[in-house]
């Protein structure tokens, strides 16, 4: 087996995923083609060198349907170059795209691949593609509930109080504000522009630096009605009889925000980099996938991380920086408890609670974030991991070259 290297990584700013958000007027294909074009401009690859474009996208309907990976490659690079494939591993799709690209390169099947993800949650609503996940009959048959119920179940089992998950959210916002203040993302963010070349959005739109415990305490729990009025709490208690009552502690302020965005990374062999005169920024050292019990589903990052660490012959303490997707505050909190990782190593620039979670792109974005921060701090190894709907987890370890 050969090695797979990361040569560069770019992303859009994340725009608020509503019709009032700055990126609502931008089609998802334009978000994706924009970062693909920027990646080419920065690295100088000829489009015919790219043997595939592997792109994560969760809601593949409407403007995000019909293989947006191939269509964005056509728009970005033109001609006959740039095949593309669009994949869906729910929230892990962007990282799965990078991992599949790395596997193709390391195997020797391909030499240069663009990987990443896109999600326009303002224009293509989450769940608009339908499917069994949103079917109550399926949920009762297999024991599955909306992720917010799972998050509240985890908080209840772990004894995480409302004040604790809110405190984590406040810290995510504080770290995000500090990162923005010092331009921590300037190396990677590509401003989104309109057809006239005018900037539509140049910085992440969602963070609220004025967030406090007091302001969060005013928010109502988001999933209490689902749990009680639709019988989902009862479904959970059948599987977890030790839980007398689920404490519903998660809400919009301590959960990931709905946003739009896209990301693209250049993954290649050593030989491909040499042809382009590029020095690799990092190599992908190992990856891990896992499953967890579907009712509690959000525990996936822990076994996925352990698998990636085992494959790399590493322990949790060998990783310098972690990016754990903040789907809900309880996820990174449980991760730190289980892996024995201090908060000083986890989401040092804030996370999805502050910046948002553009489903198909987030995995690629957080890998980009940890790479940039490793370079900024002169550190060596980073790990990105996400929980995934349906009870899965994904993790990737990178090592600077």
mmCIF file of C-alpha atoms in Angstrom:
data_model
loop_
_atom_site.group_PDB
_atom_site.id
_atom_site.type_symbol
_atom_site.label_atom_id
_atom_site.label_comp_id
_atom_site.label_asym_id
_atom_site.label_seq_id
_atom_site.Cartn_x
_atom_site.Cartn_y
_atom_site.Cartn_z
ATOM 1 C CA UNK A 1 0.000 0.000 0.000
ATOM 2 C CA UNK A 2 1.133 3.500 -0.791
ATOM 3 C CA UNK A 3 0.432 6.730 1.059
ATOM 4 C CA UNK A 4 -2.373 9.230 0.565
ATOM 5 C CA UNK A 5 -1.516 12.881 1.129
ATOM 6 C CA UNK A 6 -3.523 16.047 1.673
ATOM 7 C CA UNK A 7 -2.146 18.800 -0.542
ATOM 8 C CA UNK A 8 -4.635 21.564 0.146
ATOM 9 C CA UNK A 9 -8.076 22.253 1.602
ATOM 10 C CA UNK A 10 -10.573 25.061 1.111
ATOM 11 C CA UNK A 11 -14.104 25.821 2.222
ATOM 12 C CA UNK A 12 -16.811 28.407 1.939
ATOM 13 C CA UNK A 13 -17.946 30.419 4.920
ATOM 14 C CA UNK A 14 -21.006 28.849 6.526
ATOM 15 C CA UNK A 15 -24.164 30.854 5.924
ATOM 16 C CA UNK A 16 -27.273 30.746 8.077
ATOM 17 C CA UNK A 17 -29.494 28.025 6.638
ATOM 18 C CA UNK A 18 -32.663 30.061 6.319
ATOM 19 C CA UNK A 19 -34.185 32.245 3.634
ATOM 20 C CA UNK A 20 -32.741 35.173 5.588
ATOM 21 C CA UNK A 21 -29.221 33.728 5.365
ATOM 22 C CA UNK A 22 -26.617 35.254 3.079
ATOM 23 C CA UNK A 23 -26.154 32.085 1.016
ATOM 24 C CA UNK A 24 -29.854 31.480 0.398
ATOM 25 C CA UNK A 25 -29.511 33.123 -3.010
ATOM 26 C CA UNK A 26 -26.609 30.839 -3.989
ATOM 27 C CA UNK A 27 -27.366 27.478 -5.579
ATOM 28 C CA UNK A 28 -25.607 24.457 -4.047
ATOM 29 C CA UNK A 29 -23.870 23.682 -7.359
ATOM 30 C CA UNK A 30 -22.366 27.179 -7.270
ATOM 31 C CA UNK A 31 -21.140 26.679 -3.691
ATOM 32 C CA UNK A 32 -19.442 23.429 -4.675
ATOM 33 C CA UNK A 33 -18.083 24.584 -8.022
ATOM 34 C CA UNK A 34 -16.671 27.654 -6.291
ATOM 35 C CA UNK A 35 -14.484 25.680 -3.893
ATOM 36 C CA UNK A 36 -13.485 23.242 -6.638
ATOM 37 C CA UNK A 37 -12.343 26.150 -8.806
ATOM 38 C CA UNK A 38 -10.502 27.752 -5.905
ATOM 39 C CA UNK A 39 -8.707 24.485 -5.148
ATOM 40 C CA UNK A 40 -7.530 24.306 -8.763
ATOM 41 C CA UNK A 41 -6.349 27.917 -8.718
ATOM 42 C CA UNK A 42 -4.389 27.385 -5.510
ATOM 43 C CA UNK A 43 -2.685 24.140 -6.486
ATOM 44 C CA UNK A 44 -2.416 24.441 -10.263
ATOM 45 C CA UNK A 45 -3.663 20.988 -11.237
ATOM 46 C CA UNK A 46 -4.900 20.502 -14.769
ATOM 47 C CA UNK A 47 -8.462 19.202 -14.736
ATOM 48 C CA UNK A 48 -7.500 16.128 -16.751
ATOM 49 C CA UNK A 49 -5.234 15.062 -13.871
ATOM 50 C CA UNK A 50 -8.215 14.642 -11.536
ATOM 51 C CA UNK A 51 -9.309 11.037 -11.772
ATOM 52 C CA UNK A 52 -12.430 11.523 -9.686
ATOM 53 C CA UNK A 53 -14.354 14.040 -7.611
ATOM 54 C CA UNK A 54 -15.897 12.360 -4.558
ATOM 55 C CA UNK A 55 -18.436 14.614 -2.878
ATOM 56 C CA UNK A 56 -20.636 14.113 0.163
ATOM 57 C CA UNK A 57 -24.196 15.427 0.085
ATOM 58 C CA UNK A 58 -26.937 14.216 2.408
ATOM 59 C CA UNK A 59 -30.178 15.573 0.983
ATOM 60 C CA UNK A 60 -29.819 14.561 -2.650
ATOM 61 C CA UNK A 61 -33.050 16.100 -3.897
ATOM 62 C CA UNK A 62 -34.016 19.095 -5.979
ATOM 63 C CA UNK A 63 -31.011 21.301 -6.662
ATOM 64 C CA UNK A 64 -28.732 18.790 -4.937
ATOM 65 C CA UNK A 65 -29.883 15.843 -7.031
ATOM 66 C CA UNK A 66 -28.564 14.285 -10.260
ATOM 67 C CA UNK A 67 -24.967 13.721 -9.093
ATOM 68 C CA UNK A 68 -23.977 17.209 -8.053
ATOM 69 C CA UNK A 69 -20.325 16.078 -7.905
ATOM 70 C CA UNK A 70 -20.092 15.566 -11.675
ATOM 71 C CA UNK A 71 -22.128 18.648 -12.523
ATOM 72 C CA UNK A 72 -20.050 20.882 -10.272
ATOM 73 C CA UNK A 73 -16.871 19.472 -11.835
ATOM 74 C CA UNK A 74 -18.208 20.408 -15.265
ATOM 75 C CA UNK A 75 -19.042 23.896 -14.083
ATOM 76 C CA UNK A 76 -15.735 24.378 -12.281
ATOM 77 C CA UNK A 77 -13.354 22.898 -14.820
ATOM 78 C CA UNK A 78 -15.303 22.498 -18.079
ATOM 79 C CA UNK A 79 -14.645 20.206 -21.000
ATOM 80 C CA UNK A 80 -14.734 16.446 -20.655
ATOM 81 C CA UNK A 81 -12.533 16.344 -17.555
ATOM 82 C CA UNK A 82 -13.526 15.613 -13.984
ATOM 83 C CA UNK A 83 -15.703 12.547 -13.385
ATOM 84 C CA UNK A 84 -17.664 12.723 -10.150
ATOM 85 C CA UNK A 85 -19.605 10.651 -7.647
ATOM 86 C CA UNK A 86 -21.931 11.858 -4.915
ATOM 87 C CA UNK A 87 -22.207 9.831 -1.725
ATOM 88 C CA UNK A 88 -24.369 9.855 1.387
ATOM 89 C CA UNK A 89 -23.200 8.634 4.780
ATOM 90 C CA UNK A 90 -25.444 11.137 6.516
ATOM 91 C CA UNK A 91 -23.457 13.553 8.709
ATOM 92 C CA UNK A 92 -20.210 11.729 7.968
ATOM 93 C CA UNK A 93 -20.475 12.203 4.203
ATOM 94 C CA UNK A 94 -17.789 14.865 3.798
ATOM 95 C CA UNK A 95 -15.245 12.876 5.794
ATOM 96 C CA UNK A 96 -16.275 9.652 4.068
ATOM 97 C CA UNK A 97 -15.517 11.347 0.743
ATOM 98 C CA UNK A 98 -11.973 12.126 1.915
ATOM 99 C CA UNK A 99 -11.503 8.616 3.299
ATOM 100 C CA UNK A 100 -12.645 7.002 0.056
ATOM 101 C CA UNK A 101 -10.328 9.258 -1.907
ATOM 102 C CA UNK A 102 -7.448 8.283 0.374
ATOM 103 C CA UNK A 103 -8.221 4.581 -0.087
ATOM 104 C CA UNK A 104 -8.228 4.954 -3.878
ATOM 105 C CA UNK A 105 -4.907 6.794 -3.826
ATOM 106 C CA UNK A 106 -3.203 4.508 -1.309
ATOM 107 C CA UNK A 107 -4.295 1.453 -3.302
ATOM 108 C CA UNK A 108 -2.709 2.853 -6.429
ATOM 109 C CA UNK A 109 -5.971 2.843 -8.382
ATOM 110 C CA UNK A 110 -5.938 6.650 -8.673
ATOM 111 C CA UNK A 111 -3.287 9.326 -8.215
ATOM 112 C CA UNK A 112 -5.240 12.564 -7.719
ATOM 113 C CA UNK A 113 -8.766 13.080 -6.396
ATOM 114 C CA UNK A 114 -10.792 16.062 -5.238
ATOM 115 C CA UNK A 115 -12.910 15.173 -2.207
ATOM 116 C CA UNK A 116 -15.299 17.203 -0.121
ATOM 117 C CA UNK A 117 -18.950 17.964 0.446
ATOM 118 C CA UNK A 118 -21.804 20.389 0.004
ATOM 119 C CA UNK A 119 -25.124 21.141 1.657
ATOM 120 C CA UNK A 120 -27.489 24.027 1.057
ATOM 121 C CA UNK A 121 -29.876 23.568 3.944
ATOM 122 C CA UNK A 122 -31.679 26.821 3.203
ATOM 123 C CA UNK A 123 -32.632 25.764 -0.336
ATOM 124 C CA UNK A 124 -32.926 21.970 0.063
ATOM 125 C CA UNK A 125 -34.603 21.254 3.377
ATOM 126 C CA UNK A 126 -33.311 18.458 5.610
ATOM 127 C CA UNK A 127 -35.552 15.419 5.136
ATOM 128 C CA UNK A 128 -36.991 16.601 1.829
ATOM 129 C CA UNK A 129 -35.579 13.485 0.187
ATOM 130 C CA UNK A 130 -37.862 11.315 2.348
ATOM 131 C CA UNK A 131 -36.855 7.747 3.117
ATOM 132 C CA UNK A 132 -37.325 5.202 5.865
ATOM 133 C CA UNK A 133 -35.557 7.313 8.494
ATOM 134 C CA UNK A 134 -38.594 9.612 8.580
ATOM 135 C CA UNK A 135 -41.137 6.773 8.570
ATOM 136 C CA UNK A 136 -42.716 6.130 12.025
ATOM 137 C CA UNK A 137 -43.407 2.506 11.108
ATOM 138 C CA UNK A 138 -39.703 1.943 10.414
ATOM 139 C CA UNK A 139 -38.732 3.745 13.620
ATOM 140 C CA UNK A 140 -40.878 1.451 15.757
ATOM 141 C CA UNK A 141 -39.741 -1.696 13.918
ATOM 142 C CA UNK A 142 -36.005 -1.145 14.317
ATOM 143 C CA UNK A 143 -35.975 1.062 17.401
ATOM 144 C CA UNK A 144 -34.970 4.413 15.973
ATOM 145 C CA UNK A 145 -35.807 7.945 17.091
ATOM 146 C CA UNK A 146 -34.890 11.470 15.961
ATOM 147 C CA UNK A 147 -31.347 12.421 16.928
ATOM 148 C CA UNK A 148 -32.490 15.021 19.429
ATOM 149 C CA UNK A 149 -34.212 12.323 21.486
ATOM 150 C CA UNK A 150 -30.997 10.276 21.357
ATOM 151 C CA UNK A 151 -29.027 13.299 22.534
ATOM 152 C CA UNK A 152 -31.336 13.809 25.487
ATOM 153 C CA UNK A 153 -31.112 10.095 26.285
ATOM 154 C CA UNK A 154 -27.317 10.306 26.368
ATOM 155 C CA UNK A 155 -27.462 13.362 28.610
ATOM 156 C CA UNK A 156 -29.848 11.540 30.954
ATOM 157 C CA UNK A 157 -27.735 8.376 31.119
ATOM 158 C CA UNK A 158 -24.563 10.404 31.630
ATOM 159 C CA UNK A 159 -26.079 12.757 34.171
ATOM 160 C CA UNK A 160 -25.342 15.841 32.057
ATOM 161 C CA UNK A 161 -27.509 18.632 33.425
ATOM 162 C CA UNK A 162 -29.062 21.462 31.435
ATOM 163 C CA UNK A 163 -26.537 23.872 32.946
ATOM 164 C CA UNK A 164 -23.610 21.615 31.934
ATOM 165 C CA UNK A 165 -24.613 21.263 28.290
ATOM 166 C CA UNK A 166 -25.341 24.998 28.169
ATOM 167 C CA UNK A 167 -21.916 25.738 29.641
ATOM 168 C CA UNK A 168 -20.315 23.631 26.910
ATOM 169 C CA UNK A 169 -22.237 25.621 24.293
ATOM 170 C CA UNK A 170 -21.116 28.943 25.773
ATOM 171 C CA UNK A 171 -17.504 27.774 25.631
ATOM 172 C CA UNK A 172 -17.925 26.715 21.992
ATOM 173 C CA UNK A 173 -19.148 30.207 21.174
ATOM 174 C CA UNK A 174 -16.300 31.805 23.152
ATOM 175 C CA UNK A 175 -13.677 29.745 21.337
ATOM 176 C CA UNK A 176 -15.300 30.472 17.986
ATOM 177 C CA UNK A 177 -15.255 34.218 18.666
ATOM 178 C CA UNK A 178 -11.585 34.064 19.623
ATOM 179 C CA UNK A 179 -10.751 32.076 16.479
ATOM 180 C CA UNK A 180 -12.559 34.575 14.266
ATOM 181 C CA UNK A 181 -10.812 37.459 16.027
ATOM 182 C CA UNK A 182 -7.368 36.038 15.240
ATOM 183 C CA UNK A 183 -8.327 35.072 11.657
ATOM 184 C CA UNK A 184 -7.788 31.382 12.363
ATOM 185 C CA UNK A 185 -9.690 30.384 9.204
ATOM 186 C CA UNK A 186 -8.201 32.890 6.771
ATOM 187 C CA UNK A 187 -5.979 30.266 5.166
ATOM 188 C CA UNK A 188 -8.895 28.153 4.028
ATOM 189 C CA UNK A 189 -12.015 30.264 3.589
ATOM 190 C CA UNK A 190 -12.921 31.132 0.012
ATOM 191 C CA UNK A 191 -15.443 34.008 -0.125
ATOM 192 C CA UNK A 192 -18.641 33.258 -1.999
ATOM 193 C CA UNK A 193 -19.222 35.716 -4.845
ATOM 194 C CA UNK A 194 -22.116 36.395 -7.187
ATOM 195 C CA UNK A 195 -22.083 36.480 -10.995
ATOM 196 C CA UNK A 196 -20.836 40.068 -10.925
ATOM 197 C CA UNK A 197 -17.884 39.166 -8.740
ATOM 198 C CA UNK A 198 -19.355 40.871 -5.685
ATOM 199 C CA UNK A 199 -18.839 39.156 -2.346
ATOM 200 C CA UNK A 200 -21.958 37.489 -0.982
ATOM 201 C CA UNK A 201 -20.351 36.104 2.197
ATOM 202 C CA UNK A 202 -16.743 36.197 3.382
ATOM 203 C CA UNK A 203 -16.985 34.948 6.978
ATOM 204 C CA UNK A 204 -18.980 32.398 8.946
ATOM 205 C CA UNK A 205 -22.391 33.866 9.635
ATOM 206 C CA UNK A 206 -23.796 31.848 12.536
ATOM 207 C CA UNK A 207 -21.560 32.442 15.620
ATOM 208 C CA UNK A 208 -23.078 34.481 18.431
ATOM 209 C CA UNK A 209 -20.239 35.860 20.530
ATOM 210 C CA UNK A 210 -22.682 37.402 22.993
ATOM 211 C CA UNK A 211 -24.055 33.984 24.042
ATOM 212 C CA UNK A 212 -24.270 33.547 27.812
ATOM 213 C CA UNK A 213 -25.599 30.962 30.242
ATOM 214 C CA UNK A 214 -28.396 33.359 31.041
ATOM 215 C CA UNK A 215 -29.432 33.802 27.425
ATOM 216 C CA UNK A 216 -29.384 30.033 26.827
ATOM 217 C CA UNK A 217 -31.434 29.396 29.952
ATOM 218 C CA UNK A 218 -34.345 31.224 28.303
ATOM 219 C CA UNK A 219 -34.599 28.666 25.475
ATOM 220 C CA UNK A 220 -37.124 25.848 25.631
ATOM 221 C CA UNK A 221 -35.982 22.239 25.202
ATOM 222 C CA UNK A 222 -36.470 21.346 21.537
ATOM 223 C CA UNK A 223 -37.375 17.678 21.797
ATOM 224 C CA UNK A 224 -39.604 17.401 24.873
ATOM 225 C CA UNK A 225 -42.864 17.508 22.883
ATOM 226 C CA UNK A 226 -41.615 14.895 20.417
ATOM 227 C CA UNK A 227 -40.700 12.638 23.281
ATOM 228 C CA UNK A 228 -43.885 12.921 25.296
ATOM 229 C CA UNK A 229 -46.695 13.565 22.829
ATOM 230 C CA UNK A 230 -45.483 11.190 20.118
ATOM 231 C CA UNK A 231 -44.530 8.345 22.445
ATOM 232 C CA UNK A 232 -40.833 8.368 21.594
ATOM 233 C CA UNK A 233 -39.752 8.587 25.234
ATOM 234 C CA UNK A 234 -41.750 5.417 25.842
ATOM 235 C CA UNK A 235 -40.028 3.702 22.909
ATOM 236 C CA UNK A 236 -36.647 4.623 24.372
ATOM 237 C CA UNK A 237 -37.583 3.341 27.832
ATOM 238 C CA UNK A 238 -38.422 -0.073 26.374
ATOM 239 C CA UNK A 239 -34.754 -0.382 25.387
ATOM 240 C CA UNK A 240 -33.398 1.437 28.443
ATOM 241 C CA UNK A 241 -35.703 0.492 31.333
ATOM 242 C CA UNK A 242 -33.266 2.019 33.816
ATOM 243 C CA UNK A 243 -34.337 5.430 32.547
ATOM 244 C CA UNK A 244 -37.449 6.478 34.483
ATOM 245 C CA UNK A 245 -37.692 9.817 32.742
ATOM 246 C CA UNK A 246 -35.702 11.394 29.925
ATOM 247 C CA UNK A 247 -34.379 14.822 30.813
ATOM 248 C CA UNK A 248 -34.792 16.969 27.725
ATOM 249 C CA UNK A 249 -31.854 19.388 27.905
ATOM 250 C CA UNK A 250 -30.933 20.119 24.284
ATOM 251 C CA UNK A 251 -32.209 23.093 22.331
ATOM 252 C CA UNK A 252 -31.181 25.335 19.447
ATOM 253 C CA UNK A 253 -28.445 27.000 21.500
ATOM 254 C CA UNK A 254 -26.556 23.839 22.504
ATOM 255 C CA UNK A 255 -27.071 21.884 19.276
ATOM 256 C CA UNK A 256 -25.540 22.306 15.830
ATOM 257 C CA UNK A 257 -26.903 25.121 13.718
ATOM 258 C CA UNK A 258 -28.514 24.685 10.294
ATOM 259 C CA UNK A 259 -26.227 26.269 7.687
ATOM 260 C CA UNK A 260 -25.144 26.238 4.041
ATOM 261 C CA UNK A 261 -21.596 25.520 2.851
ATOM 262 C CA UNK A 262 -19.146 23.500 0.784
ATOM 263 C CA UNK A 263 -15.582 22.222 1.086
ATOM 264 C CA UNK A 264 -12.974 20.644 -1.189
ATOM 265 C CA UNK A 265 -9.644 18.937 -0.477
ATOM 266 C CA UNK A 266 -6.955 17.703 -2.856
ATOM 267 C CA UNK A 267 -5.908 14.123 -2.082
ATOM 268 C CA UNK A 268 -3.064 12.582 -4.005
ATOM 269 C CA UNK A 269 -0.063 10.314 -4.199
ATOM 270 C CA UNK A 270 3.507 11.441 -3.677
ATOM 271 C CA UNK A 271 4.103 11.233 -7.417
ATOM 272 C CA UNK A 272 1.085 13.397 -8.241
ATOM 273 C CA UNK A 273 2.315 16.057 -5.841
ATOM 274 C CA UNK A 274 5.765 16.002 -7.379
ATOM 275 C CA UNK A 275 4.291 16.525 -10.862
ATOM 276 C CA UNK A 276 2.478 19.590 -9.558
ATOM 277 C CA UNK A 277 5.434 20.843 -7.568
ATOM 278 C CA UNK A 278 3.376 20.638 -4.390
ATOM 279 C CA UNK A 279 4.544 19.746 -0.913
ATOM 280 C CA UNK A 280 2.021 17.629 1.002
ATOM 281 C CA UNK A 281 0.575 19.257 4.095
ATOM 282 C CA UNK A 282 -0.323 15.953 5.784
ATOM 283 C CA UNK A 283 -0.842 12.275 5.186
ATOM 284 C CA UNK A 284 -3.907 10.303 6.099
ATOM 285 C CA UNK A 285 -2.643 7.838 8.640
ATOM 286 C CA UNK A 286 -5.760 5.776 9.370
ATOM 287 C CA UNK A 287 -9.552 5.799 9.334
ATOM 288 C CA UNK A 288 -12.267 4.102 11.326
ATOM 289 C CA UNK A 289 -15.963 3.320 10.961
ATOM 290 C CA UNK A 290 -18.309 2.002 13.610
ATOM 291 C CA UNK A 291 -21.901 1.285 14.471
ATOM 292 C CA UNK A 292 -23.808 1.916 17.668
ATOM 293 C CA UNK A 293 -27.213 0.886 18.950
ATOM 294 C CA UNK A 294 -29.678 2.871 16.787
ATOM 295 C CA UNK A 295 -31.752 4.370 19.587
ATOM 296 C CA UNK A 296 -28.720 5.950 21.185
ATOM 297 C CA UNK A 297 -27.016 6.326 17.762
ATOM 298 C CA UNK A 298 -24.768 9.304 18.677
ATOM 299 C CA UNK A 299 -22.131 7.183 20.451
ATOM 300 C CA UNK A 300 -20.443 6.340 17.128
ATOM 301 C CA UNK A 301 -17.401 8.661 17.450
ATOM 302 C CA UNK A 302 -15.960 6.680 20.361
ATOM 303 C CA UNK A 303 -15.650 3.226 18.736
ATOM 304 C CA UNK A 304 -14.741 4.796 15.386
ATOM 305 C CA UNK A 305 -11.918 6.719 17.051
ATOM 306 C CA UNK A 306 -10.682 3.641 18.904
ATOM 307 C CA UNK A 307 -10.620 1.700 15.634
ATOM 308 C CA UNK A 308 -8.669 4.437 13.861
ATOM 309 C CA UNK A 309 -6.222 4.645 16.778
ATOM 310 C CA UNK A 310 -5.740 0.865 16.822
ATOM 311 C CA UNK A 311 -5.065 0.786 13.090
ATOM 312 C CA UNK A 312 -2.467 3.526 13.482
ATOM 313 C CA UNK A 313 -0.873 1.872 16.516
ATOM 314 C CA UNK A 314 -1.667 4.940 18.604
ATOM 315 C CA UNK A 315 -3.401 5.825 21.848
ATOM 316 C CA UNK A 316 -5.751 8.733 22.491
ATOM 317 C CA UNK A 317 -2.916 10.652 24.157
ATOM 318 C CA UNK A 318 -0.864 10.549 20.947
ATOM 319 C CA UNK A 319 -3.304 12.870 19.174
ATOM 320 C CA UNK A 320 -2.444 16.545 19.478
ATOM 321 C CA UNK A 321 -5.799 18.026 18.443
ATOM 322 C CA UNK A 322 -9.295 16.632 18.025
ATOM 323 C CA UNK A 323 -12.287 17.870 16.062
ATOM 324 C CA UNK A 324 -15.445 16.195 17.375
ATOM 325 C CA UNK A 325 -18.541 17.371 15.561
ATOM 326 C CA UNK A 326 -20.843 19.191 17.941
ATOM 327 C CA UNK A 327 -24.093 17.740 16.636
ATOM 328 C CA UNK A 328 -25.311 18.166 20.213
ATOM 329 C CA UNK A 329 -23.339 19.263 23.253
ATOM 330 C CA UNK A 330 -23.547 15.807 24.825
ATOM 331 C CA UNK A 331 -21.567 14.178 22.000
ATOM 332 C CA UNK A 332 -18.140 15.795 22.548
ATOM 333 C CA UNK A 333 -18.795 15.784 26.309
ATOM 334 C CA UNK A 334 -19.295 12.007 26.295
ATOM 335 C CA UNK A 335 -16.363 11.601 23.897
ATOM 336 C CA UNK A 336 -13.977 13.405 26.246
ATOM 337 C CA UNK A 337 -15.178 11.326 29.182
ATOM 338 C CA UNK A 338 -14.829 7.991 27.381
ATOM 339 C CA UNK A 339 -11.478 8.656 25.692
ATOM 340 C CA UNK A 340 -9.949 10.577 28.588
ATOM 341 C CA UNK A 341 -9.184 13.537 26.340
ATOM 342 C CA UNK A 342 -8.943 17.012 27.921
ATOM 343 C CA UNK A 343 -11.101 19.809 26.579
ATOM 344 C CA UNK A 344 -7.901 21.751 25.785
ATOM 345 C CA UNK A 345 -7.371 19.360 22.865
ATOM 346 C CA UNK A 346 -10.941 19.233 21.570
ATOM 347 C CA UNK A 347 -12.581 21.764 19.230
ATOM 348 C CA UNK A 348 -10.098 24.457 20.181
ATOM 349 C CA UNK A 349 -11.697 26.902 17.720
ATOM 350 C CA UNK A 350 -15.267 26.111 18.688
ATOM 351 C CA UNK A 351 -17.496 23.741 16.785
ATOM 352 C CA UNK A 352 -20.826 23.211 15.077
ATOM 353 C CA UNK A 353 -22.776 24.706 17.986
ATOM 354 C CA UNK A 354 -21.203 28.028 17.048
ATOM 355 C CA UNK A 355 -20.545 27.597 13.323
ATOM 356 C CA UNK A 356 -23.258 25.212 12.201
ATOM 357 C CA UNK A 357 -23.343 21.806 10.549
ATOM 358 C CA UNK A 358 -23.837 21.759 6.738
ATOM 359 C CA UNK A 359 -24.545 18.035 6.734
ATOM 360 C CA UNK A 360 -22.695 16.775 3.657
ATOM 361 C CA UNK A 361 -19.762 19.175 4.035
ATOM 362 C CA UNK A 362 -19.028 19.191 7.771
ATOM 363 C CA UNK A 363 -16.667 16.212 7.847
ATOM 364 C CA UNK A 364 -14.461 17.762 5.166
ATOM 365 C CA UNK A 365 -14.612 21.134 6.919
ATOM 366 C CA UNK A 366 -13.504 19.877 10.334
ATOM 367 C CA UNK A 367 -10.628 17.916 8.786
ATOM 368 C CA UNK A 368 -9.614 21.186 7.128
ATOM 369 C CA UNK A 369 -9.914 22.974 10.493
ATOM 370 C CA UNK A 370 -7.737 20.529 12.387
ATOM 371 C CA UNK A 371 -5.089 20.616 9.625
ATOM 372 C CA UNK A 372 -4.914 24.415 9.714
ATOM 373 C CA UNK A 373 -4.685 24.485 13.496
ATOM 374 C CA UNK A 374 -1.964 21.817 13.622
ATOM 375 C CA UNK A 375 0.090 24.000 11.302
ATOM 376 C CA UNK A 376 -0.650 27.152 13.282
ATOM 377 C CA UNK A 377 0.495 25.520 16.523
ATOM 378 C CA UNK A 378 3.367 23.510 15.074
ATOM 379 C CA UNK A 379 1.788 20.226 16.155
ATOM 380 C CA UNK A 380 1.848 16.850 14.454
ATOM 381 C CA UNK A 381 -1.304 14.731 14.612
ATOM 382 C CA UNK A 382 -5.023 15.425 14.445
ATOM 383 C CA UNK A 383 -8.227 13.414 14.476
ATOM 384 C CA UNK A 384 -11.635 14.364 13.083
ATOM 385 C CA UNK A 385 -14.746 12.399 14.029
ATOM 386 C CA UNK A 386 -18.521 12.649 13.672
ATOM 387 C CA UNK A 387 -21.583 10.855 14.941
ATOM 388 C CA UNK A 388 -23.862 9.701 12.128
ATOM 389 C CA UNK A 389 -27.594 9.097 11.856
ATOM 390 C CA UNK A 390 -28.778 5.516 12.073
ATOM 391 C CA UNK A 391 -26.125 4.672 14.641
ATOM 392 C CA UNK A 392 -22.739 5.061 12.924
ATOM 393 C CA UNK A 393 -19.482 6.850 13.555
ATOM 394 C CA UNK A 394 -16.493 7.880 11.446
ATOM 395 C CA UNK A 395 -12.968 9.023 12.290
ATOM 396 C CA UNK A 396 -9.838 10.042 10.393
ATOM 397 C CA UNK A 397 -6.303 10.557 11.687
ATOM 398 C CA UNK A 398 -3.934 12.850 9.834
ATOM 399 C CA UNK A 399 -0.244 13.466 10.433
ATOM 400 C CA UNK A 400 1.604 16.518 9.208
ATOM 401 C CA UNK A 401 4.420 15.866 6.783
#
